[in-house]
Each structure stands twice: as structure tokens, then as C-alpha cells.
């Protein structure tokens, strides 16, 4: 099978990255070749995870450097996995419909500027929502505004703290990010055919 070259952009612990690494390793993502992990800061533990898996890593704080690293890696698809920076319009344009992001809410709710990490779950709990979830979407020039690829719901349980909800949603993220990556690769292949 022809593999698709995938780069992953990270900023934090990298549990979403780890989910993809594990699925490539166990054979459930045979169409994926992880070519580079690019972190927005040296302290991202995601870099350790990548190094342990033998994946090339780089730290790129500014967008021109991110673009350079992406071009150098030959990546065909880019996954934002806990990446906390806004990509430059130049990168979005060059990789249109080939960048996907995982967001810890049911977009269009609780997304956009200021809604990231625990802040999302604080707002969901405060609003008394009975359900939440995660979304995989294409990245465009907006924040969390690109076309939705996949969503998965989780219940908000009586007495849930934001941390309880975050943990439940994160488990779902790990499942749908890999599924969303498969769909993005299929869409890329279809694009290639048309
Ligand atoms: C998680 O809250 C996730 O929802 C968001 O980034 C955070 C960290 O993810 N995408 P990770 O553990 O660094 O993958």
C-alpha cells in the first residue's frame, strides 16, 4: 500500500500523537508514514514520545520555520494534535484541505478564540450541558472553523468536574483523530483521481 507522509504539530503532552503512533505500530494505520513531529516549544513532552518512536522531531516557534520544516519533511497531510498556535495564512494556503485538527468539543459549540484545553470543559459544565464530545475538522484561516470531518459525543455525568469531562473527551479524541486521519487520506486520494 502506498503510504501517505504525515507530519504532526504539537505543543503539549502529546497523548493524541501517541494514539496515532500506537495505531501505526499496531497496524491499524497501514496507510500512514509519520515523517516528522514539530513542536511549538522545547518543553513539549510530545517530543519525547516522537523520539521514542524513532520519528524525526523539530522545534519551530515561528511560522516561517514551521513551513520550512513541513516542506523539508515532504508531508502530504498535517495533523494538529494539541497544537496551540495559529497557523500562518501561507501554510493554510499551501496545505489547503490537507491539515486536520482535533478539538475537545462538539463544534460549533465551545470553540474558537479562548476555547482550548480545560477552558472548553469549564464552559460546558458551567452551561449545564448533558453531552459534549470531540471534533476532527479541516483547518482553514479561522479558529476551529474548517469543514467538520468527524464528531463523537460523550455524556456529561452528574457531578462531573471539568477534569472528569476532559479525561472522558480525551479518550474519544484518541479514537476519532485516527479515524479522521483515515478519511482525510481517502479524500486526498479521491482528489488525486478526479
Ligand atoms: C487536549 O485537551 C486536546 O483536546 C487538545 O489538546 C490537548 C492536549 O492534547 N487537542 P495532547 O495530550 O497534547 O495530545
Short mmCIF file of C-alpha atoms and ligand atoms in Angstrom, two decimals:
data_model
loop_
_atom_site.label_atom_id
_atom_site.label_comp_id
_atom_site.label_asym_id
_atom_site.label_seq_id
_atom_site.Cartn_x
_atom_site.Cartn_y
_atom_site.Cartn_z
CA UNK A 1 0.00 0.00 0.00
CA UNK A 2 1.23 3.47 -0.91
CA UNK A 3 1.78 5.28 2.42
CA UNK A 4 0.81 8.92 2.97
CA UNK A 5 3.51 11.08 4.60
CA UNK A 6 2.06 12.67 7.73
CA UNK A 7 3.58 15.41 9.92
CA UNK A 8 2.14 16.13 13.39
CA UNK A 9 2.26 19.55 15.08
CA UNK A 10 2.24 19.52 18.88
CA UNK A 11 2.59 21.83 21.88
CA UNK A 12 1.89 19.70 24.94
CA UNK A 13 1.80 16.22 26.40
CA UNK A 14 1.17 14.52 23.07
CA UNK A 15 -1.43 11.91 24.05
CA UNK A 16 -3.17 12.46 20.70
CA UNK A 17 0.17 11.98 18.93
CA UNK A 18 0.73 8.83 20.99
CA UNK A 19 -2.63 7.45 19.88
CA UNK A 20 -1.55 7.79 16.25
CA UNK A 21 1.93 6.36 16.94
CA UNK A 22 0.33 3.33 18.63
CA UNK A 23 -2.12 2.77 15.76
CA UNK A 24 0.65 2.93 13.17
CA UNK A 25 2.65 0.46 15.28
CA UNK A 26 -0.23 -2.00 15.74
CA UNK A 27 -1.02 -1.97 12.03
CA UNK A 28 -4.37 -0.18 12.19
CA UNK A 29 -2.98 2.79 10.23
CA UNK A 30 -1.01 1.00 7.47
CA UNK A 31 -1.54 3.93 5.08
CA UNK A 32 0.34 6.35 7.36
CA UNK A 33 4.05 7.15 7.48
CA UNK A 34 4.81 9.57 10.35
CA UNK A 35 7.60 11.67 8.86
CA UNK A 36 8.04 14.45 11.42
CA UNK A 37 6.78 15.83 14.74
CA UNK A 38 7.12 19.60 15.03
CA UNK A 39 6.66 21.21 18.45
CA UNK A 40 5.99 24.88 19.17
CA UNK A 41 8.23 24.65 22.26
CA UNK A 42 11.15 22.53 23.52
CA UNK A 43 9.28 21.50 26.67
CA UNK A 44 6.52 19.62 24.81
CA UNK A 45 6.58 16.06 26.18
CA UNK A 46 5.20 15.04 22.79
CA UNK A 47 8.79 15.36 21.52
CA UNK A 48 9.87 12.55 23.89
CA UNK A 49 7.07 10.37 22.58
CA UNK A 50 8.16 11.00 18.99
CA UNK A 51 11.84 10.36 19.73
CA UNK A 52 10.97 7.06 21.48
CA UNK A 53 9.05 6.05 18.35
CA UNK A 54 12.01 6.96 16.14
CA UNK A 55 10.21 9.82 14.44
CA UNK A 56 12.21 12.87 13.35
CA UNK A 57 11.46 15.90 15.55
CA UNK A 58 11.90 19.66 15.31
CA UNK A 59 11.05 22.69 17.44
CA UNK A 60 9.67 25.60 15.43
CA UNK A 61 8.49 28.64 17.38
CA UNK A 62 7.71 30.87 14.40
CA UNK A 63 5.50 30.08 11.43
CA UNK A 64 8.14 30.56 8.69
CA UNK A 65 10.20 27.87 10.45
CA UNK A 66 7.14 25.60 10.69
CA UNK A 67 6.69 25.97 6.92
CA UNK A 68 10.35 25.18 6.34
CA UNK A 69 10.16 22.03 8.47
CA UNK A 70 6.94 20.91 6.75
CA UNK A 71 8.40 21.42 3.27
CA UNK A 72 11.59 19.62 4.29
CA UNK A 73 9.59 16.66 5.61
CA UNK A 74 7.63 16.14 2.38
CA UNK A 75 4.46 15.85 4.47
CA UNK A 76 1.27 15.39 2.43
CA UNK A 77 -1.11 15.61 5.42
CA UNK A 78 -0.60 17.67 8.60
CA UNK A 79 -2.24 16.76 11.92
CA UNK A 80 -2.59 19.38 14.67
CA UNK A 81 -2.57 17.36 17.89
CA UNK A 82 -2.79 19.69 20.86
CA UNK A 83 -1.06 22.39 18.79
CA UNK A 84 -1.65 25.76 20.45
CA UNK A 85 -0.52 28.23 17.76
CA UNK A 86 -2.50 29.70 14.83
CA UNK A 87 -1.01 28.58 11.52
CA UNK A 88 0.03 31.32 9.09
CA UNK A 89 -2.21 32.00 6.06
CA UNK A 90 0.74 30.92 3.90
CA UNK A 91 0.76 27.42 5.44
CA UNK A 92 -3.05 27.16 5.27
CA UNK A 93 -2.96 28.12 1.58
CA UNK A 94 -0.14 25.75 0.68
CA UNK A 95 -1.73 22.80 2.52
CA UNK A 96 -5.43 23.61 1.97
CA UNK A 97 -7.68 20.63 2.78
CA UNK A 98 -4.65 18.71 4.00
CA UNK A 99 -4.48 19.99 7.60
CA UNK A 100 -6.71 18.42 10.27
CA UNK A 101 -7.23 19.40 13.91
CA UNK A 102 -8.75 17.71 16.96
CA UNK A 103 -10.91 19.93 19.15
CA UNK A 104 -12.36 18.80 22.52
CA UNK A 105 -15.97 19.91 21.97
CA UNK A 106 -18.88 19.40 19.58
CA UNK A 107 -18.07 22.23 17.14
CA UNK A 108 -19.69 24.76 16.55
CA UNK A 109 -20.22 24.83 20.34
CA UNK A 110 -17.42 25.85 22.71
CA UNK A 111 -14.79 26.55 20.07
CA UNK A 112 -12.93 29.49 18.60
CA UNK A 113 -10.80 32.08 20.34
CA UNK A 114 -10.15 31.29 24.00
CA UNK A 115 -11.78 27.86 23.92
CA UNK A 116 -8.94 25.38 24.38
CA UNK A 117 -7.96 22.67 26.86
CA UNK A 118 -9.70 22.79 30.25
CA UNK A 119 -11.41 26.10 29.38
CA UNK A 120 -13.65 24.18 26.98
CA UNK A 121 -14.78 21.76 29.69
CA UNK A 122 -15.22 24.53 32.29
CA UNK A 123 -17.67 26.23 29.92
CA UNK A 124 -19.55 23.00 29.08
CA UNK A 125 -20.02 22.16 32.79
CA UNK A 126 -20.94 25.76 33.66
CA UNK A 127 -23.60 25.74 30.93
CA UNK A 128 -25.13 22.57 32.37
CA UNK A 129 -24.74 20.64 29.11
CA UNK A 130 -25.82 16.99 29.22
CA UNK A 131 -23.39 15.97 26.50
CA UNK A 132 -20.10 17.04 25.00
CA UNK A 133 -17.58 15.37 22.74
CA UNK A 134 -14.74 15.85 20.28
CA UNK A 135 -14.44 17.01 16.68
CA UNK A 136 -11.92 16.41 13.90
CA UNK A 137 -12.07 19.16 11.29
CA UNK A 138 -10.08 20.62 8.41
CA UNK A 139 -8.09 23.72 9.33
CA UNK A 140 -8.79 26.93 7.44
CA UNK A 141 -7.92 30.57 8.13
CA UNK A 142 -10.34 30.75 11.07
CA UNK A 143 -10.02 29.23 14.55
CA UNK A 144 -11.84 25.84 14.67
CA UNK A 145 -13.95 26.90 11.65
CA UNK A 146 -12.94 24.42 8.95
CA UNK A 147 -15.18 21.69 7.48
CA UNK A 148 -16.03 19.01 10.05
CA UNK A 149 -14.71 15.52 9.24
CA UNK A 150 -15.93 13.53 12.25
CA UNK A 151 -17.56 14.05 15.67
CA UNK A 152 -18.15 11.73 18.61
CA UNK A 153 -20.40 12.51 21.61
CA UNK A 154 -19.73 11.72 25.27
CA UNK A 155 -22.18 12.14 28.17
CA UNK A 156 -21.71 14.80 30.84
CA UNK A 157 -22.44 12.92 34.07
CA UNK A 158 -24.00 14.22 37.28
CA UNK A 159 -21.22 15.63 39.48
CA UNK A 160 -18.62 15.70 36.69
CA UNK A 161 -15.77 18.13 37.30
CA UNK A 162 -14.20 19.77 34.25
CA UNK A 163 -11.26 17.38 34.75
CA UNK A 164 -13.58 14.34 34.71
CA UNK A 165 -15.11 15.54 31.46
CA UNK A 166 -11.70 16.40 29.97
CA UNK A 167 -10.49 12.85 30.62
CA UNK A 168 -13.62 11.32 29.06
CA UNK A 169 -13.41 13.58 25.99
CA UNK A 170 -9.65 12.97 25.60
CA UNK A 171 -10.27 9.19 25.31
CA UNK A 172 -12.70 9.93 22.47
CA UNK A 173 -10.20 12.28 20.82
CA UNK A 174 -7.70 9.45 20.62
CA UNK A 175 -10.21 7.31 18.74
CA UNK A 176 -11.61 9.86 16.30
CA UNK A 177 -8.30 11.53 15.41
CA UNK A 178 -7.04 8.32 13.82
CA UNK A 179 -10.41 7.78 12.09
CA UNK A 180 -10.40 11.38 10.87
CA UNK A 181 -6.87 10.94 9.52
CA UNK A 182 -8.00 7.88 7.53
CA UNK A 183 -10.86 9.92 6.00
CA UNK A 184 -8.56 12.84 5.15
CA UNK A 185 -6.19 10.42 3.40
CA UNK A 186 -9.10 8.86 1.46
CA UNK A 187 -10.27 12.36 0.44
CA UNK A 188 -6.73 13.22 -0.70
CA UNK A 189 -6.62 10.07 -2.82
CA UNK A 190 -10.02 10.92 -4.34
CA UNK A 191 -8.74 14.43 -5.10
CA UNK A 192 -5.79 12.84 -6.85
CA UNK A 193 -8.09 10.72 -9.01
CA UNK A 194 -10.51 13.49 -10.06
C1 LIG B 1 -6.21 18.21 24.70
O1 LIG B 1 -7.01 18.97 25.57
C2 LIG B 1 -6.87 18.15 23.37
O2 LIG B 1 -8.25 18.32 23.50
C3 LIG B 1 -6.34 19.30 22.62
O3 LIG B 1 -5.04 19.50 23.13
C4 LIG B 1 -4.95 18.99 24.46
C5 LIG B 1 -3.71 18.21 24.70
O4 LIG B 1 -3.68 17.13 23.85
N1 LIG B 1 -6.38 19.00 21.22
P1 LIG B 1 -2.36 16.17 23.80
O5 LIG B 1 -2.42 15.28 25.02
O6 LIG B 1 -1.14 17.09 23.84
O7 LIG B 1 -2.49 15.42 22.54
#
